[in-house]
């Protein structure tokens, strides 16, 4: 019978199946400092070991300061959480890329760049943005700490079988430098809603997907969780195999794997999905979120909607929009390009890879950050930072007035020193504009790296379609 | 289970408001409890009583995979969240760690229950009694495996 890519990966990992209960084998387990301490405590108190230390990789990213790494960490609770992971990895024999490692970085950036992420594998991590790894045709789920402990102990996870959701991304973007993968995924979430993918694994398909680079595909899969999906998937192709080739942890007989992946990791023609949605990319323009969830997003050429316009007759949505406008201190009807900003954050597991930084640097080269704005670039990993510096991007950003920082989650989630002050408004390349996400009272507008860079220069949002980005 | 309702009539209550990021460094459950729902309702920790229930709209617990979210609610005394739907990671965390019961309710039950109502939840009978309004609502039973994990007291106590 014709099968989807999801079904093929799922079926090849089922260890046991009993009345609606599936036990899945996990090929790779990524660990970070925030969601793991209690899991290790649990192992210790039950005298359990980590079953497959060779398939488990850890790094520190959420807590780490992005300032000078030669200085001690000021926040003692952060320092303790980081030290706890170091101690746990040593005790249980797990490979850790610590704060001083040349391979340290955001867990979803380093997995692919080290070749830990492979097509056809199952990956879990105690982090909702694990969906990122789906860009490689890997079935990747975010899990909580109890499940982290379960996977550490057993290398398996119980699951209910998700439904399948096909999202076709078709057409030619008007200007691929201005309309980015971030704008595509924000447009999708705007249309299907934050609950549009609940209980499903999304497979992104269509001619636009084939055209996107691996880094752009990661941006798309990364935000699958913002539509409520369990995971996002993209079938691997020549670009995937080229990207991974020669990376540190890929298998030695790589070409044999590629052969297997080519034959086995595609949705068969005629396979049925439970749900389907199509988006035409030729209609998409750069996106800016105005509210407090990622579906509250509008075209840069548009205006902040009124609660009635946004809700289209749904009273709950209308209330939510009114509350969001109040939090964001925005009035309906104002042009997006009239919104002034205080801060710019280019970074996060959504948009902190080399290509993101290259594209953003084109906007700022030879220009100065607005005097009203504090702007920072936070490369996703030490490797991204090094590669960017080899290209001279650090100089471009610093010359224009950006801060050039060390790798980590930084201002995406407000648990390290990089936070917004209450009332500050930020153009951010991260993934969540929830209330208080970037700091209590902080106001987040989700945008692409080029949009964030242009906002830094101008002090307000601008339509990057009007810029020369080639 | 008997308790009173704290109702938030809104969808998409995310884990960043249930337990804001800065508190993810806290390991002490009682300390986490002090910050439960802080992003949405600063007075939550003052009004919550042991045994209370939260009633909310769609996609409760969306966002991050932080287990701190159900832990903070549970440590503050919340025994169950009754919502129109749940984000899946939150649901798993609540069940696997045996922190609280995630109960899906339908639209008319959601509308009927008011803030402050006194409820009695009986998962064996799959019903909720609204003692304030003197009504009984039927709820869907938990799926087989989830029911078993709940009955066992979490994933690590469950023996297949």
XYZ file of C-alpha atoms in Angstrom:
630
model
C 0.000 0.000 0.000
C 1.186 3.516 -0.788
C 2.695 5.127 2.306
C 3.609 8.624 3.427
C 7.153 9.475 4.498
C 5.888 9.734 8.086
C 4.400 6.229 7.986
C 7.623 4.774 6.623
C 9.771 6.291 9.374
C 7.173 5.467 12.034
C 6.796 1.844 10.955
C 10.540 1.284 10.850
C 10.832 2.379 14.498
C 7.930 0.544 16.147
C 9.290 -1.740 18.868
C 5.929 -2.824 20.208
C 2.290 -2.203 19.535
C -0.618 -3.048 21.811
C -4.138 -1.641 21.677
C -3.414 1.923 20.668
C -0.028 1.980 22.301
C 3.107 2.275 20.247
C 6.584 2.036 21.619
C 8.977 3.822 19.274
C 12.737 3.422 19.145
C 14.677 6.674 19.341
C 17.841 7.037 17.257
C 19.146 10.313 18.651
C 18.514 12.066 21.951
C 19.574 15.697 22.302
C 19.799 17.109 25.807
C 20.107 20.638 27.201
C 20.435 22.076 30.684
C 16.857 23.219 31.354
C 14.690 20.150 30.826
C 17.160 17.489 31.967
C 18.170 17.923 35.662
C 15.112 16.181 37.148
C 15.447 13.403 34.564
C 18.998 12.639 35.715
C 17.845 12.851 39.355
C 15.184 10.278 38.495
C 17.751 7.922 36.970
C 19.959 8.243 40.021
C 17.234 7.623 42.557
C 16.105 4.508 40.660
C 19.674 3.340 40.043
C 19.237 3.371 36.299
C 21.873 4.049 33.651
C 21.653 5.852 30.348
C 20.919 3.036 27.916
C 22.662 4.432 24.842
C 25.245 7.046 25.740
C 26.501 6.823 22.148
C 23.156 8.116 20.829
C 22.818 10.902 23.407
C 24.365 14.354 22.922
C 24.191 17.355 25.219
C 24.910 21.058 25.064
C 24.169 24.221 27.026
C 22.156 26.885 25.245
C 19.135 28.307 27.136
C 20.942 29.778 30.142
C 24.289 30.717 28.712
C 25.192 34.395 28.627
C 26.093 35.568 25.128
C 28.712 37.990 26.423
C 32.413 37.330 27.007
C 32.850 33.628 27.781
C 36.085 34.088 29.673
C 34.115 35.739 32.495
C 32.237 33.746 35.139
C 28.436 33.485 34.910
C 26.938 36.124 37.169
C 23.471 34.571 37.601
C 24.033 31.848 40.187
C 20.930 29.830 39.359
C 21.980 29.738 35.691
C 25.496 28.746 36.658
C 24.096 25.933 38.801
C 21.902 24.585 36.020
C 24.850 24.606 33.629
C 27.107 22.941 36.182
C 24.438 20.321 36.887
C 24.453 19.269 33.223
C 28.252 19.066 33.215
C 28.162 16.879 36.306
C 25.353 14.686 34.959
C 27.048 14.153 31.597
C 30.281 13.188 33.316
C 28.558 10.805 35.706
C 26.434 9.107 33.050
C 29.033 9.156 30.257
C 27.311 11.482 27.796
C 29.068 13.595 25.175
C 28.671 17.255 26.188
C 29.477 20.297 24.079
C 30.059 22.637 27.010
C 30.161 26.410 27.161
C 33.782 26.487 25.964
C 33.432 23.850 23.235
C 33.932 24.930 19.600
C 30.778 22.883 18.924
C 28.577 24.592 21.533
C 25.402 26.177 20.247
C 21.632 26.015 20.169
C 20.755 22.341 20.230
C 18.736 22.594 16.996
C 21.571 24.332 15.216
C 24.352 21.971 16.270
C 22.426 18.712 15.650
C 22.364 19.235 11.889
C 25.729 20.969 11.607
C 27.494 18.113 13.382
C 25.677 15.480 11.326
C 23.935 14.078 14.421
C 20.639 14.704 12.630
C 20.184 12.166 9.844
C 17.393 11.341 7.374
C 14.979 8.600 8.383
C 15.939 8.721 12.053
C 13.787 9.458 15.089
C 15.042 12.310 17.273
C 13.770 13.640 20.569
C 14.842 16.525 22.751
C 13.323 18.184 25.788
C 12.496 21.185 23.684
C 9.465 21.985 21.566
C 11.512 23.248 18.620
C 12.917 19.779 18.006
C 10.620 19.845 14.970
C 13.510 21.719 13.266
C 15.300 18.444 12.494
C 12.394 17.349 10.307
C 14.006 19.392 7.539
C 16.304 16.394 7.042
C 13.493 13.859 6.799
C 13.943 12.972 10.436
C 10.907 12.359 12.642
C 11.697 14.722 15.506
C 9.543 15.405 18.558
C 9.785 17.801 21.464
C 9.226 16.094 24.813
C 9.014 17.009 28.500
C 11.279 15.981 31.348
C 9.453 12.742 32.290
C 9.832 11.564 28.713
C 13.487 12.683 28.701
C 14.058 10.380 31.668
C 12.174 7.577 29.921
C 14.282 7.896 26.768
C 17.537 8.149 28.728
C 16.626 4.922 30.516
C 15.052 2.938 27.669
C 15.896 4.667 24.357
C 12.167 4.351 23.614
C 9.084 6.475 23.927
C 5.408 5.586 23.977
C 3.237 7.471 21.555
C -0.169 7.639 20.062
C 0.087 7.612 16.313
C -0.252 11.177 15.004
C -2.359 11.984 11.952
C -0.709 13.126 8.735
C -1.021 16.640 7.362
C 0.243 17.589 3.923
C 1.143 21.241 3.369
C 1.935 21.986 -0.256
C 4.090 25.060 -0.770
C 3.961 25.960 -4.423
C 4.890 28.703 -6.838
C 7.745 31.127 -7.328
C 8.492 33.817 -4.791
C 8.577 37.309 -6.263
C 11.912 38.064 -4.626
C 13.524 35.195 -2.699
C 15.833 37.586 -0.823
C 12.898 39.598 0.514
C 10.334 36.824 0.921
C 12.057 34.239 3.077
C 11.272 30.856 4.586
C 10.195 32.736 7.729
C 7.569 34.624 5.741
C 6.303 31.364 4.247
C 5.867 29.633 7.608
C 4.337 32.726 9.237
C 1.878 32.929 6.324
C 0.977 29.279 6.816
C 0.405 29.706 10.571
C -1.592 32.874 9.929
C -3.937 30.825 7.749
C -4.202 27.488 9.578
C -3.948 28.968 13.086
C -1.957 28.030 16.183
C -4.071 24.904 16.568
C -4.172 24.032 12.866
C -1.665 21.223 13.176
C -2.605 19.768 16.580
C -2.183 16.006 16.693
C -0.521 15.819 13.281
C 2.857 15.404 11.683
C 3.123 17.907 8.847
C 4.928 16.995 5.656
C 5.912 20.102 3.682
C 5.905 19.382 -0.037
C 5.740 21.205 -3.336
C 8.087 22.884 -5.779
C 9.000 25.773 -3.464
C 10.285 23.299 -0.883
C 12.671 21.717 -3.394
C 13.965 25.169 -4.184
C 14.710 26.075 -0.544
C 18.142 25.537 0.982
C 18.554 23.242 4.011
C 18.780 26.210 6.348
C 15.538 27.661 4.981
C 13.842 24.276 5.326
C 14.923 24.201 8.968
C 13.214 27.557 9.545
C 9.967 26.119 8.137
C 10.079 22.877 10.147
C 11.167 24.744 13.282
C 7.866 26.599 13.531
C 5.646 23.536 12.946
C 5.113 23.503 16.702
C 3.667 27.037 16.516
C 0.839 25.510 14.492
C 0.478 22.873 17.215
C 1.959 20.015 15.158
C 3.906 17.169 16.770
C 6.552 17.402 14.060
C 7.312 18.790 10.619
C 8.914 16.739 7.874
C 10.542 17.361 4.514
C 11.640 14.470 2.312
C 15.428 14.413 1.949
C 16.921 15.127 -1.471
C 20.277 15.865 -3.071
C 20.547 19.127 -1.082
C 20.094 17.206 2.161
C 22.767 14.662 1.272
C 25.214 17.364 0.154
C 24.632 19.370 3.337
C 25.395 16.427 5.604
C 28.311 14.979 3.675
C 31.574 15.099 5.614
C 30.031 16.341 8.852
C 31.522 15.134 12.114
C 29.035 12.446 13.201
C 27.678 11.104 9.882
C 28.256 7.366 9.395
C 31.505 6.256 7.757
C 29.848 4.433 4.868
C 27.909 7.586 4.034
C 27.279 6.834 0.362
C 25.528 3.564 1.196
C 23.226 5.460 3.525
C 22.462 7.987 0.802
C 21.481 5.147 -1.472
C 19.122 3.775 1.165
C 17.661 7.210 1.928
C 17.061 7.883 -1.797
C 15.104 4.674 -2.154
C 13.145 4.716 1.074
C 12.430 8.227 2.245
C 9.727 9.595 -0.021
C 5.960 9.666 0.208
C 4.684 7.180 -2.366
C 2.491 8.555 -5.116
C -1.098 7.847 -4.210
C -0.413 7.850 -0.462
C -3.223 9.460 1.502
C -2.859 12.212 4.072
C -5.479 12.848 6.738
C -5.460 16.549 5.935
C -4.139 18.828 3.222
C -3.479 22.528 2.734
C -1.896 24.427 -0.158
C -0.197 27.807 -0.133
C 0.983 29.750 -3.191
C 4.255 31.527 -2.528
C 3.931 34.021 -5.390
C 1.301 35.801 -3.294
C 3.428 36.012 -0.138
C 5.089 39.252 0.963
C 7.257 39.814 4.065
C 5.348 39.155 7.305
C 5.249 40.938 10.669
C 3.416 39.639 13.738
C 1.360 42.293 15.537
C -0.151 40.257 18.381
C 0.708 37.729 21.052
C 0.642 34.472 19.130
C 2.305 33.650 15.820
C -1.009 33.471 13.945
C -1.552 37.166 14.695
C 0.545 38.139 11.727
C 0.003 40.477 8.808
C 1.688 41.539 5.566
C 4.295 44.301 5.972
C 2.265 46.227 3.399
C -0.808 45.963 5.647
C -2.181 47.535 8.774
C -2.758 46.390 12.333
C -6.235 44.835 12.189
C -9.113 45.686 14.490
C -10.277 42.813 16.722
C -13.400 42.464 14.516
C -11.364 42.241 11.307
C -9.050 39.672 12.830
C -11.770 37.566 14.435
C -14.122 37.303 11.448
C -17.126 36.659 13.641
C -15.444 34.468 16.265
C -16.084 36.138 19.662
C -13.238 34.296 21.432
C -10.758 35.421 18.780
C -12.090 38.956 19.006
C -11.461 39.057 22.739
C -8.003 37.573 22.286
C -7.139 40.172 19.628
C -8.358 43.051 21.805
C -6.233 41.782 24.677
C -3.235 41.359 22.366
C -3.560 44.898 21.008
C -3.664 46.235 24.533
C -0.562 44.267 25.540
C 1.263 45.306 22.380
C 0.075 48.903 22.796
C -1.034 49.098 19.184
C -4.030 50.832 17.660
C -6.007 49.155 14.884
C -5.524 50.713 11.466
C -1.944 51.900 11.795
C 0.419 50.873 9.021
C 2.921 48.195 9.969
C 5.690 50.386 8.564
C 4.733 53.120 11.060
C 5.548 50.920 14.047
C 8.751 52.124 15.739
C 10.989 49.673 17.533
C 13.494 49.835 20.401
C 15.349 46.555 20.023
C 16.385 44.127 17.280
C 17.262 40.502 17.880
C 18.709 38.385 15.091
C 19.132 34.881 16.439
C 17.300 31.792 17.861
C 16.881 28.234 16.569
C 14.570 29.650 13.895
C 16.928 32.143 12.269
C 20.539 32.164 13.480
C 22.314 30.155 10.800
C 24.969 31.350 8.388
C 22.570 32.114 5.543
C 20.333 34.153 7.849
C 23.335 36.225 8.876
C 24.579 36.629 5.300
C 21.172 37.857 4.130
C 20.826 40.259 7.066
C 24.349 41.601 6.553
C 23.472 42.689 3.010
C 20.844 45.023 4.439
C 23.115 46.647 7.028
C 26.382 46.832 5.081
C 27.635 50.409 5.060
C 24.628 51.680 7.020
C 24.142 52.644 10.664
C 21.683 51.255 13.166
C 19.111 53.894 14.116
C 20.194 55.877 17.174
C 16.956 54.859 18.911
C 17.611 51.138 18.521
C 19.766 48.596 20.348
C 20.433 45.718 17.972
C 22.162 42.382 18.445
C 23.196 39.423 16.336
C 23.519 36.114 18.162
C 24.911 33.339 15.960
C 23.246 29.975 16.605
C 26.478 28.142 17.308
C 30.196 28.654 17.703
C 30.641 27.112 14.263
C 28.187 29.568 12.666
C 30.017 32.376 14.466
C 33.383 31.201 13.176
C 32.145 30.799 9.600
C 30.488 34.216 9.702
C 33.680 35.803 10.995
C 35.644 34.163 8.187
C 33.299 35.968 5.794
C 33.784 39.253 7.650
C 30.129 39.457 8.696
C 31.051 40.345 12.285
C 32.804 43.447 10.994
C 29.827 44.470 8.850
C 27.438 44.133 11.782
C 29.735 45.793 14.308
C 30.550 48.688 11.948
C 26.871 49.400 11.574
C 26.287 49.378 15.327
C 25.071 45.837 16.034
C 26.373 43.856 18.983
C 28.069 40.653 17.815
C 27.619 38.017 20.516
C 28.407 34.466 21.579
C 26.072 31.596 20.641
C 22.971 30.589 22.590
C 19.198 30.939 22.776
C 19.695 34.511 23.950
C 16.706 36.816 23.692
C 14.307 34.213 22.353
C 13.036 33.181 25.759
C 14.048 35.522 28.552
C 15.967 33.124 30.778
C 19.469 34.529 30.319
C 20.746 38.112 30.624
C 19.436 39.036 27.126
C 15.922 40.285 27.819
C 13.612 43.133 26.926
C 12.739 45.732 29.531
C 9.037 46.166 30.191
C 7.436 48.163 27.389
C 10.298 47.700 24.949
C 9.331 46.742 21.414
C 11.493 44.291 19.526
C 11.821 43.161 15.913
C 12.815 39.568 16.549
C 13.737 36.655 14.302
C 12.640 34.181 16.987
C 9.537 32.003 16.986
C 7.196 33.098 19.777
C 5.571 36.443 20.444
C 3.767 35.271 23.595
C 3.236 37.806 26.380
C 6.423 38.188 28.386
C 8.356 35.694 26.278
C 11.347 38.000 25.801
C 11.037 39.589 29.243
C 8.115 40.790 31.379
C 6.129 43.430 29.531
C 8.338 43.089 26.439
C 6.643 43.326 23.039
C 7.751 40.977 20.311
C 7.231 41.296 16.568
C 8.254 38.157 14.691
C 10.019 38.821 11.404
C 12.682 37.407 9.084
C 16.376 38.305 9.468
C 16.276 40.757 6.545
C 13.178 42.445 7.957
C 14.817 42.687 11.401
C 17.999 44.122 9.898
C 16.073 46.726 7.907
C 14.061 47.679 10.996
C 17.315 48.194 12.927
C 18.590 50.659 10.348
C 15.323 52.570 10.004
C 14.026 52.456 13.566
C 10.697 51.130 12.272
C 9.506 48.332 10.009
C 10.131 48.749 6.288
C 9.122 46.614 3.335
C 12.354 44.895 2.314
C 10.888 44.299 -1.135
C 11.810 47.929 -1.800
C 15.489 47.323 -1.015
C 18.221 46.104 -3.325
C 19.124 42.778 -1.718
C 21.131 41.093 -4.462
C -12.077 15.172 43.461
C -13.831 18.261 44.690
C -12.743 21.834 44.216
C -13.611 25.246 42.872
C -13.071 26.658 39.434
C -10.653 29.324 38.347
C -11.807 30.144 34.843
C -9.833 31.842 32.093
C -12.110 32.409 29.137
C -9.430 32.355 26.483
C -7.721 30.097 23.976
C -3.999 29.482 23.520
C -2.904 29.889 27.138
C 0.773 29.206 26.526
C 3.487 27.752 28.724
C 5.284 31.101 28.805
C 2.414 32.630 30.778
C 1.785 29.452 32.816
C 5.406 29.514 33.995
C 7.488 32.369 32.565
C 11.006 31.708 31.258
C 13.004 33.354 34.032
C 11.686 30.731 36.507
C 12.855 27.734 34.461
C 16.019 27.755 36.536
C 14.035 26.936 39.688
C 13.999 23.297 40.747
C 12.064 23.629 43.997
C 8.403 22.758 43.371
C 7.033 25.062 46.089
C 9.034 27.917 44.665
C 7.691 27.168 41.158
C 4.145 27.201 42.582
C 4.578 30.839 43.606
C 5.000 31.793 39.954
C 2.251 29.660 38.391
C 0.131 31.583 35.866
C 2.132 34.715 36.678
C 2.233 35.824 33.049
C -1.547 35.874 32.836
C -2.821 36.440 36.363
C -0.506 37.925 38.969
C -2.956 37.075 41.769
C -3.251 33.397 40.881
C -1.040 32.155 43.708
C -3.122 34.138 46.206
C -6.473 32.833 45.074
C -5.666 29.195 44.262
C -6.585 26.612 46.901
C -5.507 22.970 47.091
C -7.871 20.900 44.970
C -8.914 23.697 42.598
C -9.498 23.288 38.877
C -8.620 25.541 35.965
C -11.166 25.884 33.161
C -9.915 27.313 29.868
C -10.453 27.383 26.097
C -8.674 25.751 23.195
C -5.035 24.692 22.859
C -4.212 25.019 26.560
C -0.466 24.709 27.251
C 0.743 25.525 23.763
C 4.367 26.462 23.210
C 7.363 25.157 25.052
C 7.898 21.581 26.271
C 8.796 22.779 29.782
C 7.434 20.329 32.339
C 7.759 23.216 34.793
C 4.339 24.349 33.529
C 2.230 21.406 34.806
C 4.549 21.117 37.843
C 3.910 24.739 38.821
C 0.138 24.300 38.463
C 0.129 21.038 40.353
C 2.353 22.357 43.155
C 0.043 25.317 43.573
C -2.806 22.902 44.235
C -4.458 22.488 40.834
C -5.751 18.926 40.433
C -7.162 19.156 36.913
C -7.322 21.471 33.931
C -10.593 21.355 32.018
C -10.079 22.766 28.548
C -11.684 22.649 25.120
C -8.413 21.175 23.852
C -4.780 20.772 24.883
C -1.441 21.253 23.208
C 0.007 17.762 22.962
C 3.308 18.171 24.826
C 1.569 19.771 27.801
C -0.956 16.929 27.814
C 1.791 14.282 27.777
C 3.743 16.026 30.516
C 0.670 16.307 32.731
C -0.072 12.592 32.338
C 3.456 11.157 32.329
C 4.535 12.991 35.440
C 1.104 12.470 37.079
C 0.982 16.174 37.852
C -2.655 16.875 37.067
C -5.534 15.563 34.975
C -5.959 17.151 31.548
C -9.675 16.796 30.841
C -11.181 17.744 27.505
C -14.641 19.257 27.781
C -17.031 20.305 25.063
C -18.279 23.750 24.230
C -21.550 23.728 26.209
C -19.835 22.453 29.370
C -17.180 25.134 28.927
C -19.833 27.814 28.639
C -21.893 26.476 31.523
C -19.114 26.410 34.120
C -18.493 29.780 35.767
C -15.556 31.097 37.700
C -15.927 30.062 41.346
C -18.263 27.120 40.649
C -17.776 24.140 42.880
C -17.167 20.913 40.935
C -16.864 17.257 41.750
C -14.997 15.220 39.131
C -15.461 11.474 38.955
C -13.204 9.939 36.312
C -14.464 6.423 37.080
C -17.970 7.475 36.076
C -16.709 9.940 33.461
C -18.761 12.758 34.851
C -18.449 16.167 36.410
C -20.991 17.403 38.933
C -21.427 21.143 39.113
C -22.446 21.458 42.758
C -23.095 25.177 42.458
C -25.458 24.814 39.522
C -26.730 21.371 40.489
C -25.922 19.875 37.071
C -24.051 16.839 35.829
C -21.893 16.813 32.689
C -20.656 13.725 30.876
C -16.987 13.672 29.862
C -15.209 11.431 27.379
C -13.209 8.646 29.011
C -9.414 8.911 28.710
C -7.979 6.846 25.855
C -7.067 3.345 27.051
C -3.314 3.730 27.561
C -3.571 7.237 29.021
C -6.182 6.026 31.487
C -3.842 3.243 32.565
C -0.883 5.593 33.044
C -3.052 7.950 35.079
C -4.360 5.087 37.188
C -0.797 3.883 37.818
C 0.282 7.346 38.947
C 2.499 8.279 36.012
C 4.701 6.747 33.360
C 7.293 5.314 35.719
C 4.749 3.494 37.853
C 2.938 2.065 34.858
C 3.663 -1.595 34.102
C 2.467 -2.728 30.668
